Coordinates of N, CA and C and ligand atoms in Angstrom, one line a residue:
M11 N 11.9 9.5 -0.1 CA 11.2 8.3 -0.4 C 12.0 7.5 -1.4
P12 N 12.2 6.2 -1.1 CA 13.0 5.4 -2.1 C 12.2 5.2 -3.4
A13 N 13.0 5.4 -4.5 CA 12.3 5.3 -5.8 C 12.1 3.8 -6.1
V14 N 10.9 3.5 -6.5 CA 10.5 2.1 -6.8 C 10.7 1.9 -8.3
T15 N 11.5 1.0 -8.7 CA 11.7 0.8 -10.1 C 10.7 -0.2 -10.6
P16 N 9.9 0.2 -11.6 CA 8.8 -0.7 -12.1 C 9.5 -1.9 -12.7
L17 N 9.0 -3.1 -12.4 CA 9.6 -4.3 -12.9 C 9.0 -4.6 -14.3
P18 N 9.8 -5.2 -15.2 CA 9.2 -5.6 -16.5 C 8.3 -6.8 -16.2
P19 N 7.3 -7.0 -17.1 CA 6.3 -8.0 -16.9 C 7.0 -9.4 -16.7
A20 N 8.1 -9.7 -17.3 CA 8.8 -10.9 -17.1 C 9.2 -11.1 -15.6
G21 N 9.6 -10.0 -15.0 CA 10.0 -10.0 -13.6 C 8.7 -10.3 -12.7
L22 N 7.6 -9.7 -13.1 CA 6.4 -9.9 -12.4 C 5.9 -11.4 -12.5
A23 N 6.0 -11.9 -13.7 CA 5.6 -13.3 -13.9 C 6.5 -14.2 -13.0
A24 N 7.8 -13.9 -12.9 CA 8.7 -14.7 -12.1 C 8.3 -14.6 -10.6
L25 N 7.9 -13.4 -10.2 CA 7.5 -13.2 -8.8 C 6.3 -14.1 -8.5
L26 N 5.3 -14.1 -9.4 CA 4.1 -14.9 -9.2 C 4.5 -16.4 -9.1
R27 N 5.3 -16.8 -10.1 CA 5.7 -18.2 -10.0 C 6.5 -18.6 -8.8
G28 N 7.3 -17.6 -8.4 CA 8.1 -17.9 -7.2 C 7.3 -18.0 -5.9
A29 N 6.1 -17.3 -6.0 CA 5.2 -17.4 -4.8 C 4.2 -18.6 -5.0
G30 N 4.4 -19.4 -6.0 CA 3.6 -20.5 -6.2 C 2.2 -20.2 -6.8
L31 N 2.1 -19.0 -7.5 CA 0.8 -18.7 -8.1 C 0.9 -18.9 -9.6
R32 N -0.2 -19.3 -10.1 CA -0.3 -19.4 -11.6 C -0.3 -18.0 -12.2
V33 N 0.4 -17.9 -13.3 CA 0.5 -16.6 -13.9 C -0.7 -16.4 -14.8
T34 N -1.5 -15.4 -14.5 CA -2.6 -15.0 -15.4 C -2.5 -13.5 -15.8
A35 N -3.2 -13.2 -16.8 CA -3.1 -11.8 -17.3 C -3.6 -10.8 -16.2
T36 N -4.7 -11.3 -15.5 CA -5.3 -10.4 -14.5 C -4.3 -10.2 -13.3
R37 N -3.7 -11.3 -12.9 CA -2.7 -11.2 -11.8 C -1.5 -10.3 -12.2
L38 N -1.0 -10.5 -13.4 CA 0.1 -9.7 -13.9 C -0.3 -8.2 -13.9
A39 N -1.5 -7.9 -14.4 CA -2.0 -6.5 -14.5 C -2.2 -5.9 -13.1
V40 N -2.8 -6.7 -12.2 CA -3.0 -6.1 -10.8 C -1.6 -5.9 -10.1
L41 N -0.7 -6.9 -10.3 CA 0.6 -6.7 -9.6 C 1.3 -5.5 -10.2
A42 N 1.2 -5.3 -11.5 CA 1.9 -4.2 -12.2 C 1.4 -2.9 -11.6
E43 N 0.0 -2.8 -11.5 CA -0.6 -1.6 -11.0 C -0.1 -1.3 -9.6
V44 N -0.1 -2.3 -8.7 CA 0.3 -2.0 -7.3 C 1.8 -1.7 -7.3
T45 N 2.6 -2.3 -8.2 CA 4.0 -2.0 -8.2 C 4.3 -0.5 -8.6
E46 N 3.5 -0.1 -9.6 CA 3.8 1.3 -10.1 C 3.2 2.4 -9.2
G47 N 2.1 2.0 -8.5 CA 1.5 3.1 -7.7 C 2.1 3.1 -6.3
E48 N 1.5 4.0 -5.5 CA 2.0 4.0 -4.1 C 0.7 3.9 -3.2
H49 N 0.6 2.9 -2.4 CA -0.5 2.7 -1.5 C -1.8 3.0 -2.2
M50 N -2.1 2.2 -3.3 CA -3.3 2.3 -4.0 C -4.5 1.6 -3.4
T51 N -5.7 2.2 -3.6 CA -6.9 1.5 -3.1 C -7.2 0.5 -4.2
A52 N -8.1 -0.5 -3.8 CA -8.5 -1.5 -4.8 C -9.2 -0.8 -6.0
D53 N -10.0 0.3 -5.7 CA -10.6 1.0 -6.8 C -9.6 1.6 -7.8
Q54 N -8.6 2.2 -7.2 CA -7.5 2.7 -8.1 C -6.9 1.6 -8.9
V55 N -6.6 0.5 -8.3 CA -6.0 -0.7 -9.0 C -7.0 -1.1 -10.1
A56 N -8.3 -1.2 -9.8 CA -9.3 -1.7 -10.8 C -9.3 -0.8 -12.0
L57 N -9.2 0.6 -11.7 CA -9.2 1.5 -12.8 C -8.1 1.3 -13.7
G58 N -6.9 1.2 -13.2 CA -5.7 1.0 -14.0 C -5.7 -0.3 -14.8
V59 N -6.2 -1.4 -14.1 CA -6.3 -2.7 -14.7 C -7.3 -2.7 -15.9
R60 N -8.4 -1.9 -15.7 CA -9.4 -1.8 -16.8 C -8.8 -1.1 -18.0
T61 N -8.0 0.0 -17.8 CA -7.4 0.6 -18.9 C -6.4 -0.3 -19.6
G62 N -5.8 -1.1 -18.8 CA -4.7 -2.0 -19.4 C -5.3 -3.2 -20.1
I63 N -6.1 -4.0 -19.5 CA -6.6 -5.3 -20.1 C -8.1 -5.4 -20.3
G64 N -8.8 -4.3 -20.0 CA -10.2 -4.4 -20.2 C -11.0 -4.7 -19.0
T65 N -12.2 -5.2 -19.2 CA -13.2 -5.4 -18.1 C -12.7 -6.4 -17.0
I66 N -12.8 -5.9 -15.8 CA -12.6 -6.8 -14.6 C -13.5 -6.2 -13.5
S67 N -14.2 -7.1 -12.8 CA -15.1 -6.6 -11.8 C -14.2 -6.2 -10.6
T68 N -14.8 -5.2 -9.8 CA -14.0 -4.8 -8.6 C -13.8 -6.0 -7.7
Q69 N -14.8 -6.9 -7.6 CA -14.7 -8.1 -6.8 C -13.5 -8.9 -7.3
G70 N -13.4 -9.0 -8.6 CA -12.3 -9.8 -9.2 C -10.9 -9.2 -8.8
V71 N -10.9 -7.9 -8.7 CA -9.6 -7.2 -8.3 C -9.3 -7.5 -6.8
Y72 N -10.4 -7.5 -6.0 CA -10.2 -7.8 -4.6 C -9.7 -9.2 -4.4
D73 N -10.3 -10.2 -5.2 CA -9.9 -11.6 -5.1 C -8.4 -11.7 -5.4
V74 N -8.0 -11.0 -6.5 CA -6.6 -11.1 -6.9 C -5.7 -10.5 -5.8
L75 N -6.1 -9.3 -5.3 CA -5.3 -8.6 -4.3 C -5.2 -9.5 -3.1
G76 N -6.3 -10.2 -2.7 CA -6.3 -11.1 -1.6 C -5.3 -12.3 -1.8
A77 N -5.3 -12.8 -3.0 CA -4.4 -13.9 -3.3 C -2.9 -13.4 -3.3
L78 N -2.7 -12.2 -3.8 CA -1.3 -11.7 -3.8 C -0.8 -11.4 -2.4
A79 N -1.8 -10.9 -1.6 CA -1.4 -10.6 -0.2 C -1.1 -11.9 0.6
R80 N -1.9 -12.9 0.4 CA -1.7 -14.2 1.1 C -0.3 -14.8 0.7
A81 N 0.0 -14.6 -0.6 CA 1.3 -15.1 -1.1 C 2.5 -14.2 -0.7
G82 N 2.2 -13.1 0.0 CA 3.3 -12.2 0.5 C 3.9 -11.3 -0.6
L83 N 3.2 -11.1 -1.7 CA 3.7 -10.3 -2.8 C 3.2 -8.8 -2.6
V84 N 2.0 -8.6 -2.0 CA 1.6 -7.3 -1.7 C 1.2 -7.2 -0.2
R85 N 1.3 -6.0 0.3 CA 1.0 -5.8 1.7 C -0.3 -4.9 1.7
R86 N -1.2 -5.2 2.6 CA -2.4 -4.5 2.7 C -2.3 -3.6 3.9
V87 N -2.5 -2.3 3.7 CA -2.4 -1.3 4.8 C -3.8 -0.7 5.0
E88 N -4.3 -0.7 6.2 CA -5.7 -0.2 6.4 C -5.7 0.8 7.5
P89 N -5.4 2.1 7.2 CA -5.5 3.1 8.3 C -6.9 3.3 8.7
A90 N -7.2 3.5 10.0 CA -8.5 3.7 10.5 C -9.3 4.8 9.7
G91 N -10.5 4.5 9.3 CA -11.3 5.5 8.6 C -10.9 5.7 7.1
S92 N -10.0 4.8 6.6 CA -9.6 5.0 5.2 C -9.8 3.6 4.5
A93 N -10.0 3.6 3.2 CA -10.0 2.4 2.4 C -8.7 1.7 2.5
A94 N -8.7 0.4 2.4 CA -7.5 -0.4 2.4 C -6.6 0.0 1.2
R95 N -5.3 0.1 1.5 CA -4.3 0.4 0.4 C -3.4 -0.8 0.2
Y96 N -2.9 -0.9 -1.0 CA -2.0 -2.0 -1.3 C -0.7 -1.5 -1.8
E97 N 0.4 -2.2 -1.4 CA 1.7 -1.8 -1.9 C 2.6 -3.1 -2.1
T98 N 3.7 -3.0 -2.9 CA 4.5 -4.2 -3.1 C 5.8 -4.1 -2.2
R99 N 5.9 -3.0 -1.4 CA 7.0 -3.0 -0.4 C 6.6 -3.9 0.8
V100 N 7.1 -5.1 0.8 CA 6.7 -6.0 1.8 C 7.9 -6.5 2.7
A101 N 7.6 -7.0 3.8 CA 8.5 -7.7 4.7 C 9.7 -6.9 5.2
D102 N 9.6 -5.5 5.2 CA 10.6 -4.8 5.7 C 10.2 -4.0 7.0
N103 N 8.9 -4.3 7.4 CA 8.4 -3.8 8.7 C 8.4 -2.2 8.7
H104 N 8.2 -1.7 7.5 CA 8.1 -0.2 7.5 C 6.7 0.3 7.9
H105 N 6.6 1.5 8.3 CA 5.4 2.0 8.9 C 4.8 3.1 8.0
H106 N 3.8 3.7 8.4 CA 3.1 4.7 7.5 C 2.7 6.0 8.3
V107 N 2.8 7.1 7.7 CA 2.4 8.3 8.3 C 1.2 8.8 7.4
V108 N 0.1 9.1 8.1 CA -1.2 9.4 7.3 C -1.6 10.8 7.7
C109 N -2.0 11.5 6.7 CA -2.5 12.9 6.9 C -4.0 12.9 7.3
R110 N -4.3 13.5 8.5 CA -5.6 13.5 9.0 C -6.6 14.3 8.1
S111 N -6.0 15.2 7.4 CA -6.8 16.1 6.6 C -7.2 15.5 5.2
C112 N -6.1 15.1 4.4 CA -6.4 14.7 3.1 C -6.2 13.2 2.8
G113 N -5.7 12.5 3.9 CA -5.6 11.0 3.7 C -4.3 10.6 3.0
A114 N -3.4 11.5 2.7 CA -2.2 11.1 2.0 C -1.4 10.2 2.9
I115 N -0.8 9.1 2.3 CA 0.0 8.2 3.0 C 1.5 8.2 2.5
T116 N 2.4 8.2 3.4 CA 3.8 8.1 3.1 C 4.5 7.0 3.9
D117 N 5.5 6.4 3.3 CA 6.2 5.3 4.0 C 7.2 5.9 5.1
V118 N 7.3 5.3 6.2 CA 8.3 5.7 7.2 C 9.1 4.4 7.5
D119 N 10.4 4.5 7.5 CA 11.2 3.3 7.7 C 11.1 2.9 9.1
C120 N 11.4 1.6 9.3 CA 11.4 1.0 10.7 C 12.1 1.9 11.6
V121 N 11.5 2.1 12.8 CA 12.0 3.2 13.7 C 13.4 2.9 14.2
V122 N 13.9 1.7 14.4 CA 15.3 1.4 14.8 C 16.0 0.6 13.8
G123 N 15.4 0.4 12.6 CA 16.2 -0.3 11.6 C 16.0 -1.8 11.4
E124 N 15.5 -2.5 12.4 CA 15.2 -3.9 12.2 C 13.9 -4.3 13.0
P125 N 13.1 -5.1 12.4 CA 11.8 -5.5 13.0 C 12.0 -6.4 14.2
P126 N 11.1 -6.4 15.2 CA 10.1 -5.3 15.3 C 10.8 -4.2 16.0
C127 N 10.5 -3.0 15.6 CA 11.2 -1.8 16.2 C 10.6 -1.3 17.5
L128 N 9.5 -1.9 17.9 CA 8.9 -1.6 19.2 C 8.7 -2.8 20.0
S129 N 9.0 -2.8 21.2 CA 8.8 -3.9 22.1 C 7.8 -3.6 23.1
P130 N 6.7 -4.3 23.2 CA 5.7 -4.0 24.3 C 6.3 -4.3 25.6
A131 N 5.8 -3.5 26.6 CA 6.3 -3.7 28.0 C 6.0 -5.1 28.4
D132 N 4.9 -5.7 28.0 CA 4.6 -7.1 28.4 C 4.0 -7.7 27.1
A133 N 4.6 -8.7 26.5 CA 4.1 -9.3 25.3 C 3.2 -10.4 25.6
G134 N 2.9 -10.7 26.9 CA 2.0 -11.7 27.3 C 2.4 -13.1 26.8
G135 N 3.7 -13.4 26.6 CA 4.1 -14.7 26.2 C 4.2 -14.9 24.7
F136 N 3.8 -13.8 23.9 CA 3.8 -13.9 22.5 C 5.3 -13.7 22.0
V137 N 5.7 -14.4 20.9 CA 6.9 -14.0 20.3 C 6.6 -13.0 19.2
I138 N 7.1 -11.8 19.3 CA 6.7 -10.7 18.4 C 7.6 -10.7 17.2
D139 N 7.1 -10.6 16.0 CA 8.0 -10.5 14.8 C 7.7 -9.3 14.0
E140 N 6.6 -8.5 14.3 CA 6.3 -7.4 13.5 C 5.6 -6.3 14.4
A141 N 5.9 -5.1 14.1 CA 5.1 -4.0 14.7 C 4.5 -3.1 13.6
E142 N 3.2 -2.9 13.6 CA 2.6 -2.1 12.6 C 2.2 -0.8 13.2
V143 N 2.9 0.3 12.8 CA 2.6 1.6 13.5 C 2.0 2.5 12.4
T144 N 1.0 3.3 12.8 CA 0.5 4.3 12.0 C 0.7 5.7 12.7
F145 N 1.5 6.5 12.1 CA 1.7 7.9 12.6 C 0.6 8.8 12.0
W146 N 0.0 9.6 12.7 CA -1.1 10.5 12.2 C -0.6 11.9 12.3
G147 N -0.9 12.8 11.3 CA -0.6 14.2 11.4 C -1.1 14.9 10.2
L148 N -0.4 16.0 9.9 CA -0.8 16.8 8.7 C 0.3 16.8 7.7
C149 N 0.0 16.5 6.4 CA 1.0 16.5 5.4 C 1.4 17.9 5.1
P150 N 2.6 18.1 4.4 CA 3.1 19.5 4.1 C 2.0 20.4 3.5
A151 N 1.3 19.8 2.5 CA 0.3 20.6 1.8 C -0.8 21.1 2.8
C152 N -1.2 20.2 3.7 CA -2.3 20.6 4.6 C -1.9 21.5 5.7
Q153 N -0.5 21.6 6.0 CA -0.1 22.5 7.0 C -0.1 23.9 6.6
T154 N -0.1 24.2 5.3 CA 0.0 25.6 4.8 C -1.4 26.1 4.5
P155 N -1.9 27.0 5.3 CA -3.3 27.5 5.1 C -3.5 28.0 3.7
S156 N -2.5 28.7 3.1 CA -2.8 29.3 1.8 C -3.0 28.2 0.8
T157 N -2.2 27.1 0.9 CA -2.3 26.0 0.0 C -3.7 25.3 0.0
S158 N -4.2 25.2 1.3 CA -5.5 24.5 1.3 C -6.6 25.5 0.9
D159 N -6.4 26.8 1.1 CA -7.3 27.8 0.5 C -7.4 27.7 -1.0
E160 N -6.2 27.5 -1.6 CA -6.2 27.4 -3.0 C -6.9 26.1 -3.5
K161 N -6.8 25.1 -2.7 CA -7.5 23.8 -3.0 C -9.0 24.1 -2.9
E162 N -9.4 24.8 -1.9 CA -10.9 25.1 -1.7 C -11.4 25.8 -3.0
R163 N -10.6 26.9 -3.4 CA -11.0 27.7 -4.5 C -11.1 26.9 -5.8
A164 N -10.1 25.9 -5.9 CA -10.1 25.1 -7.1 C -11.2 24.2 -7.3
R165 N -12.0 23.9 -6.2 CA -13.1 22.9 -6.2 C -14.3 23.4 -7.0
Ligands
ZN2 ZN1 -2.8 16.3 3.7
ZN3 ZN1 4.1 1.6 2.5

C-alpha cells in the first residue's frame, strides 16, 4: 500500500483555496482527518475533529465532507452494506477490495494502469471516463480460523 504523507496544515489550506473553497478551521480539521486516515467513516472523522478542535455536529461533518467531495478533494466510497468511507486519494481511478467478514477496505490500483480500466461490452453511447469496481473477499486476518477465534475470545 502506498504510504500517504500527511500534509502540513499550510498544504491543506492551499488545497482548499486551490479548489475554490474558503479556508475554515472545520474544513482544515476534516481534511486533515481524512488525509491521515484510510477510508474513514464520517463518524470516525467526527471523532477525530472533536478531539482536535472541539464540538462539531455529525451533520456539520457530513456537510463539510460533501463540500470537499464536490470540490474533488475527497472521494466518497460506499461499499454495499457499509457506511460511506472518505479518502483523499482522488482522480486515479483506483478500486477497493472489501472484506465480507470484518469490513476492512484496502486500495487496489487500476486494473490496467489507466482509467477506465474496464470497458463495457456496450456502453450505450456513453463516453466512459471512470470504472468503480469493488472486489469482495476475506482479508488475511479473516482467512485464518485461529486468528478469528482469538478475536472471538477477546470480545
Ligand atoms: Zn476481514
Ligand atoms: Zn481508496
